[in-house]
CSV table of C-alpha atoms in Angstrom, one decimal:
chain,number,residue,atom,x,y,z
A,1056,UNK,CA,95.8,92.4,112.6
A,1057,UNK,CA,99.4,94.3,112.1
A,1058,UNK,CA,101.1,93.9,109.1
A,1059,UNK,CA,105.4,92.3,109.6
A,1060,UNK,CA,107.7,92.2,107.0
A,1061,UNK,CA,110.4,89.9,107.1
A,1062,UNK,CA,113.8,91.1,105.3
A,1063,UNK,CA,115.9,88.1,105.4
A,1064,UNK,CA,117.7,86.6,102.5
A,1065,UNK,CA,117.1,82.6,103.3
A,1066,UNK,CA,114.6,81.8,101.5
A,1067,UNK,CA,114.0,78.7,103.5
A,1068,UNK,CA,113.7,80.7,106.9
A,1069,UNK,CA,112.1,83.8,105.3
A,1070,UNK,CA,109.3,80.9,104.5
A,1071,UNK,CA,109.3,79.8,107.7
A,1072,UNK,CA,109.1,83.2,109.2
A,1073,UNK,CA,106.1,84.0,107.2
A,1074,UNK,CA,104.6,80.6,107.6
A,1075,UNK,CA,105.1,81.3,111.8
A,1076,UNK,CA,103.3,84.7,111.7
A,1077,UNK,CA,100.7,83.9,109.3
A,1078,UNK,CA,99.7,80.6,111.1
A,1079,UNK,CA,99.4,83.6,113.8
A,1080,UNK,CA,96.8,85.5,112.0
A,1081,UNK,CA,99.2,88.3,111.0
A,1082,UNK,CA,99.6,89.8,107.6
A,1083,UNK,CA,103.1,89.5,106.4
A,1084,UNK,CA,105.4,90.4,103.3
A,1085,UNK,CA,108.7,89.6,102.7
A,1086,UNK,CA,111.5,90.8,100.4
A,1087,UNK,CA,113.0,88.5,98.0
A,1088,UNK,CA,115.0,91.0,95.9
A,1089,UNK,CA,117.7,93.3,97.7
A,1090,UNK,CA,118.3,95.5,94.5
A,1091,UNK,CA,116.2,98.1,95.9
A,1092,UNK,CA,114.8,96.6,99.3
A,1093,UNK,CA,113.9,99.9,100.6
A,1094,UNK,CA,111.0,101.1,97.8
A,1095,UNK,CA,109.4,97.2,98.9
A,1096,UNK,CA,109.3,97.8,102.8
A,1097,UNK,CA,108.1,101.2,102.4
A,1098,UNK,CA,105.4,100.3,100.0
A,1099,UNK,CA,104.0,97.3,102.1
A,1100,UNK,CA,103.8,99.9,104.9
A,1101,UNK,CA,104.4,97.4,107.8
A,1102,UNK,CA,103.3,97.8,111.4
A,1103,UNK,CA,106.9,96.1,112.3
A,1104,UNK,CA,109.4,94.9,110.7
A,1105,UNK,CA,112.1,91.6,111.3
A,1106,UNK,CA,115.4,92.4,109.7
A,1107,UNK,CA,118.5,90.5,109.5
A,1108,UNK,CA,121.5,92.0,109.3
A,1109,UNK,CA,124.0,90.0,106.6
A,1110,UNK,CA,122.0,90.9,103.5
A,1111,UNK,CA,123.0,91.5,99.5
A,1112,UNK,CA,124.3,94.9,98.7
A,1113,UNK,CA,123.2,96.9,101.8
A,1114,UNK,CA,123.8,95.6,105.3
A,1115,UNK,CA,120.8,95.0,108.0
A,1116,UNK,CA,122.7,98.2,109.8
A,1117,UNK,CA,122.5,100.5,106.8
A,1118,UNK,CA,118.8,99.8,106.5
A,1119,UNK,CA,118.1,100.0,110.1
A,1120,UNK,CA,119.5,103.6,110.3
A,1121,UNK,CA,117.5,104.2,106.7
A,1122,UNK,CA,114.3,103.5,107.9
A,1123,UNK,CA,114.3,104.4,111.2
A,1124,UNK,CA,115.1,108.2,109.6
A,1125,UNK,CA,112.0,107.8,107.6
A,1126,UNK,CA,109.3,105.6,109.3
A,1127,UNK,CA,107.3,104.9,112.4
A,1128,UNK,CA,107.5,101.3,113.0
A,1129,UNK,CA,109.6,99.4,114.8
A,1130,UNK,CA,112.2,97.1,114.0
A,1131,UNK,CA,113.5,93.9,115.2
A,1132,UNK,CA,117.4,92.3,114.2
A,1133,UNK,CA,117.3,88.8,114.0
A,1134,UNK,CA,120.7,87.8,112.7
A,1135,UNK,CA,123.3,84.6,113.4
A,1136,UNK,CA,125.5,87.4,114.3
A,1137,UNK,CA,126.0,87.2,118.2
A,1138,UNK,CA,128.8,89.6,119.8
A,1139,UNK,CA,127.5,92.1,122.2
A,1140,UNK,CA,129.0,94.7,119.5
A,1141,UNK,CA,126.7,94.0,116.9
A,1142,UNK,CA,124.1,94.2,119.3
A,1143,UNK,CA,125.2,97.5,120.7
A,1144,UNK,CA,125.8,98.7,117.2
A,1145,UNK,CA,121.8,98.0,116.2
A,1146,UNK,CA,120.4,99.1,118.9
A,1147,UNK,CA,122.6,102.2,118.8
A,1148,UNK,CA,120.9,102.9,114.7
A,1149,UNK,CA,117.6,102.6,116.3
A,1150,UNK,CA,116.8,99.0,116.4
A,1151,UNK,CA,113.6,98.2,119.4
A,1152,UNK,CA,114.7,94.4,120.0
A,1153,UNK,CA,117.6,92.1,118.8
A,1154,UNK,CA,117.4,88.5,118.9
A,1155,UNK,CA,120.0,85.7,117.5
A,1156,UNK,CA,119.5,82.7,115.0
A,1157,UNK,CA,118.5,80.2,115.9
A,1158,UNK,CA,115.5,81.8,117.6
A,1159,UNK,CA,112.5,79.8,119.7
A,1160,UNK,CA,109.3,80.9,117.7
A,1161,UNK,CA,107.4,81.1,120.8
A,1162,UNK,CA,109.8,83.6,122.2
A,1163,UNK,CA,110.1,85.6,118.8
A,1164,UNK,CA,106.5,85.9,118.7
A,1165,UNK,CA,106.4,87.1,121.8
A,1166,UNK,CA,109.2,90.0,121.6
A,1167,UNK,CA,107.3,90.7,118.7
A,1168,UNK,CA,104.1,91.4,120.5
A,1169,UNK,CA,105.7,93.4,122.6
A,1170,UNK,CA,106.8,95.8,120.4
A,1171,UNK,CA,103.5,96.3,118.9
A,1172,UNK,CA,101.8,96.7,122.4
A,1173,UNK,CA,105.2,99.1,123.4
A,1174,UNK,CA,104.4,101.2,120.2
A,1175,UNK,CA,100.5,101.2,120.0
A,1176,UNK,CA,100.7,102.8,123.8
A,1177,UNK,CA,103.3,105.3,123.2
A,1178,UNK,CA,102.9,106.2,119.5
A,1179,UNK,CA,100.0,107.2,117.6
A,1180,UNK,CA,101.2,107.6,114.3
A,1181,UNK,CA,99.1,108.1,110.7
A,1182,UNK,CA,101.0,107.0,107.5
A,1183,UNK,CA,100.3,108.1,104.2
A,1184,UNK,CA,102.6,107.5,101.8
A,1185,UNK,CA,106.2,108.8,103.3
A,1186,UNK,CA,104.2,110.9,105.6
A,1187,UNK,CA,104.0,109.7,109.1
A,1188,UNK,CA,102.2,112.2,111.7
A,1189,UNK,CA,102.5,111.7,115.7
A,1190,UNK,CA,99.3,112.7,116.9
A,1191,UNK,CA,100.2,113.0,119.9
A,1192,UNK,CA,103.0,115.7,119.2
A,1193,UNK,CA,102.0,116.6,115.5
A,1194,UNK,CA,105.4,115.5,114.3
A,1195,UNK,CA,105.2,115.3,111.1
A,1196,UNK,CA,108.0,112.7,109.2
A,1197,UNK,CA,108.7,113.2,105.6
A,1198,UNK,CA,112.1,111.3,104.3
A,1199,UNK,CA,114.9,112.6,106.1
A,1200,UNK,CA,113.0,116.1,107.5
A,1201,UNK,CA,110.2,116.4,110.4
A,1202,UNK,CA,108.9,119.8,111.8
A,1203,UNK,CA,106.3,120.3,114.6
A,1204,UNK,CA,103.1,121.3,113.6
A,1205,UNK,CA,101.1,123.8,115.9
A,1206,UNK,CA,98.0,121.9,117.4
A,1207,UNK,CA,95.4,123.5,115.0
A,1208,UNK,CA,97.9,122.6,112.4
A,1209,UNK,CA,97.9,119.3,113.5
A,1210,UNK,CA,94.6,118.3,114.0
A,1211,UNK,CA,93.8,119.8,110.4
A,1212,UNK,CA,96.2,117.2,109.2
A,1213,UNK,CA,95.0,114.0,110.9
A,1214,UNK,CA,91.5,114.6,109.5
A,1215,UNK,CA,92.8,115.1,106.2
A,1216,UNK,CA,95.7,112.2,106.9
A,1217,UNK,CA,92.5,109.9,107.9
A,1218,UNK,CA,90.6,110.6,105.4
A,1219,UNK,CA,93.0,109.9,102.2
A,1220,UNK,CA,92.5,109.4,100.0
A,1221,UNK,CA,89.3,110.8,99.7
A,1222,UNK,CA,88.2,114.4,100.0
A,1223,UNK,CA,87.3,116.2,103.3
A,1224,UNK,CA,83.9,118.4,103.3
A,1225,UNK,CA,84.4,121.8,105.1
A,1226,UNK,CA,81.9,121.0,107.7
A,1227,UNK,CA,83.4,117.8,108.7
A,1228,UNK,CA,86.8,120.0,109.0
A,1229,UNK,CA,84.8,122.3,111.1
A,1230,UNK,CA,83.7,119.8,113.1
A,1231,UNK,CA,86.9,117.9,113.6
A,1232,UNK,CA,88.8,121.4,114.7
A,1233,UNK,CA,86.2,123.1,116.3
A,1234,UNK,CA,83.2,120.4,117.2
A,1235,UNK,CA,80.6,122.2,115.4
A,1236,UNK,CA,79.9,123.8,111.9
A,1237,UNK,CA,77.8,126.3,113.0
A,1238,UNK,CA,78.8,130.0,113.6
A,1239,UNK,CA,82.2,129.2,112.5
A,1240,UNK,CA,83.9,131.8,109.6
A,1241,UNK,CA,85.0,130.2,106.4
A,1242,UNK,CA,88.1,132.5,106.4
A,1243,UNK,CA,89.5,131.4,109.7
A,1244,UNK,CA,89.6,127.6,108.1
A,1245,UNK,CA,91.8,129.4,105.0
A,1246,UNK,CA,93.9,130.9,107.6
A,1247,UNK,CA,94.4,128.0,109.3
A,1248,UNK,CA,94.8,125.7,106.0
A,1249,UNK,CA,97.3,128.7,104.5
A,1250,UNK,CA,99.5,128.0,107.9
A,1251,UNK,CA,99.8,124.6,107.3
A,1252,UNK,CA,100.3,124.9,103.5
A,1253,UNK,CA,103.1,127.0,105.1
A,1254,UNK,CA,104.1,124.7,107.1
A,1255,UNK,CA,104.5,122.0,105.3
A,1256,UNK,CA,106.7,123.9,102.8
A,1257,UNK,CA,109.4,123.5,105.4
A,1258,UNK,CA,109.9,120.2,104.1
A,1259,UNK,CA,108.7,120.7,100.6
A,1260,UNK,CA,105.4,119.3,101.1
A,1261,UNK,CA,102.8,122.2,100.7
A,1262,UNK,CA,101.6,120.8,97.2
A,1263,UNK,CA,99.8,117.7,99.1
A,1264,UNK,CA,97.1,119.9,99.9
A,1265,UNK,CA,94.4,119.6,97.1
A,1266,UNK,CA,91.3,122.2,97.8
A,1267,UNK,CA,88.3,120.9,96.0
A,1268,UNK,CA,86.5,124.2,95.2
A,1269,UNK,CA,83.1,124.6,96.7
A,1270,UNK,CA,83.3,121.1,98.7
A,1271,UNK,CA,86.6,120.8,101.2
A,1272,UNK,CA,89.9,119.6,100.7
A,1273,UNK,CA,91.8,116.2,99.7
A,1274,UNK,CA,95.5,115.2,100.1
A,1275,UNK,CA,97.2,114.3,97.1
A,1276,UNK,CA,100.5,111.9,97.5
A,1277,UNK,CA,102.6,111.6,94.5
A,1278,UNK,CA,103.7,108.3,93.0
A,1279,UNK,CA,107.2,109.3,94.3
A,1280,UNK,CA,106.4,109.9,97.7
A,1281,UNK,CA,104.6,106.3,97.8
């Protein structure tokens, strides 16, 4: 079942939120400190997320526009604010759906299942960590950077992406890239994982390729990048 987060600062609805979902079947998390409410929604790595916008410190906009710049999932306002310029304004920073307080459970449920249906049929993404791959472009999202990976790139990335984080055997590489192990060169694999070493240098990732010498390769995500 997806994962929802719910950043809202009342407690009493963020417990009614989370009692609404759960009752639901989904998994969901919730932010009670908005010191550093970013690290937390990041971390919990949520299929979607339900945001408010009057929140300590920084506003529902500001972290709209922050996470849509360095995630996947999509993200539904739900604020007591009601002009169609706050509206406009959210949807404008990348917001997918934006409902007003006091909000009929049955319908938020159901925008929210939307969005999840919208998203699993037009994105296929793969998060580790910060990283979030579209498989079906090989966009690759790190923090405020992307770059296109080529298709053999790509596909080299989404086994290891899958796999993490445990090591990848050679053959299963081969097999993944190329459907078999057999006749397949050795060298052409180092090519192809020196061109995405390359290529993930672009946006200072090259270093999350581990090789494991004599067996494959493993990615390795840094604390920081968690």
């Amino acid at each position: 079942m997806s994962k929802i987060i719910i950043i809202e600062d009342d407690i009493y609805l963020r417990e009614e939120l989370v009692n609404i979902f759960e009752r639901k079947g989904y998994t969901t998390g919730s932010i009670s400190s908005f010191d550093a409410p970013e690290t937390e929604i990041l971390r919990f790595e949520p299929d979607l997320a339900i945001l408010d916008i009057n929140l300590p410190n920084k506003s529902g906009f500001e972290l709209c526009k922050w996470l849509k710049a360095r995630s996947s999932f999509p993200i539904l306002i739900l604020t007591s604010r009601d002009t169609l310029s706050d509206e406009l304004h959210a949807l404008g920073l990348g917001a997918d759906d934006f409902l007003t307080k006091p909000c009929n459970p049955e319908r938020l449920i159901a925008r929210v299942e939307r969005l999840l249906q919208n998203y699993g049929k037009v994105k296929s993404m793969i998060q580790v960590g910060e990283y979030v791959l579209d498989i079906d472009t090989y966009k690759l999202i790190y923090r405020n950077s992307y770059i296109i990976l080529s298709e053999t790139e790509g596909k080299l990335l989404k086994i290891l992406m899958e796999s993490y984080p445990n090591e990848v055997t050679k053959e299963k590489i081969f097999q993944g890239l190329w459907g078999t192990e057999e006749f397949v060169d050795e060298n052409i694999l180092q090519v192809n994982m020196t061109r995405l070493r390359g290529s993930l240098n672009n946006i200072g990732a090259s270093k999350i390729i581990k090789t494991i010498r004599g067996k494959g390769y493993k990615l390795e995500v840094q604390e920081n990048d968690r």
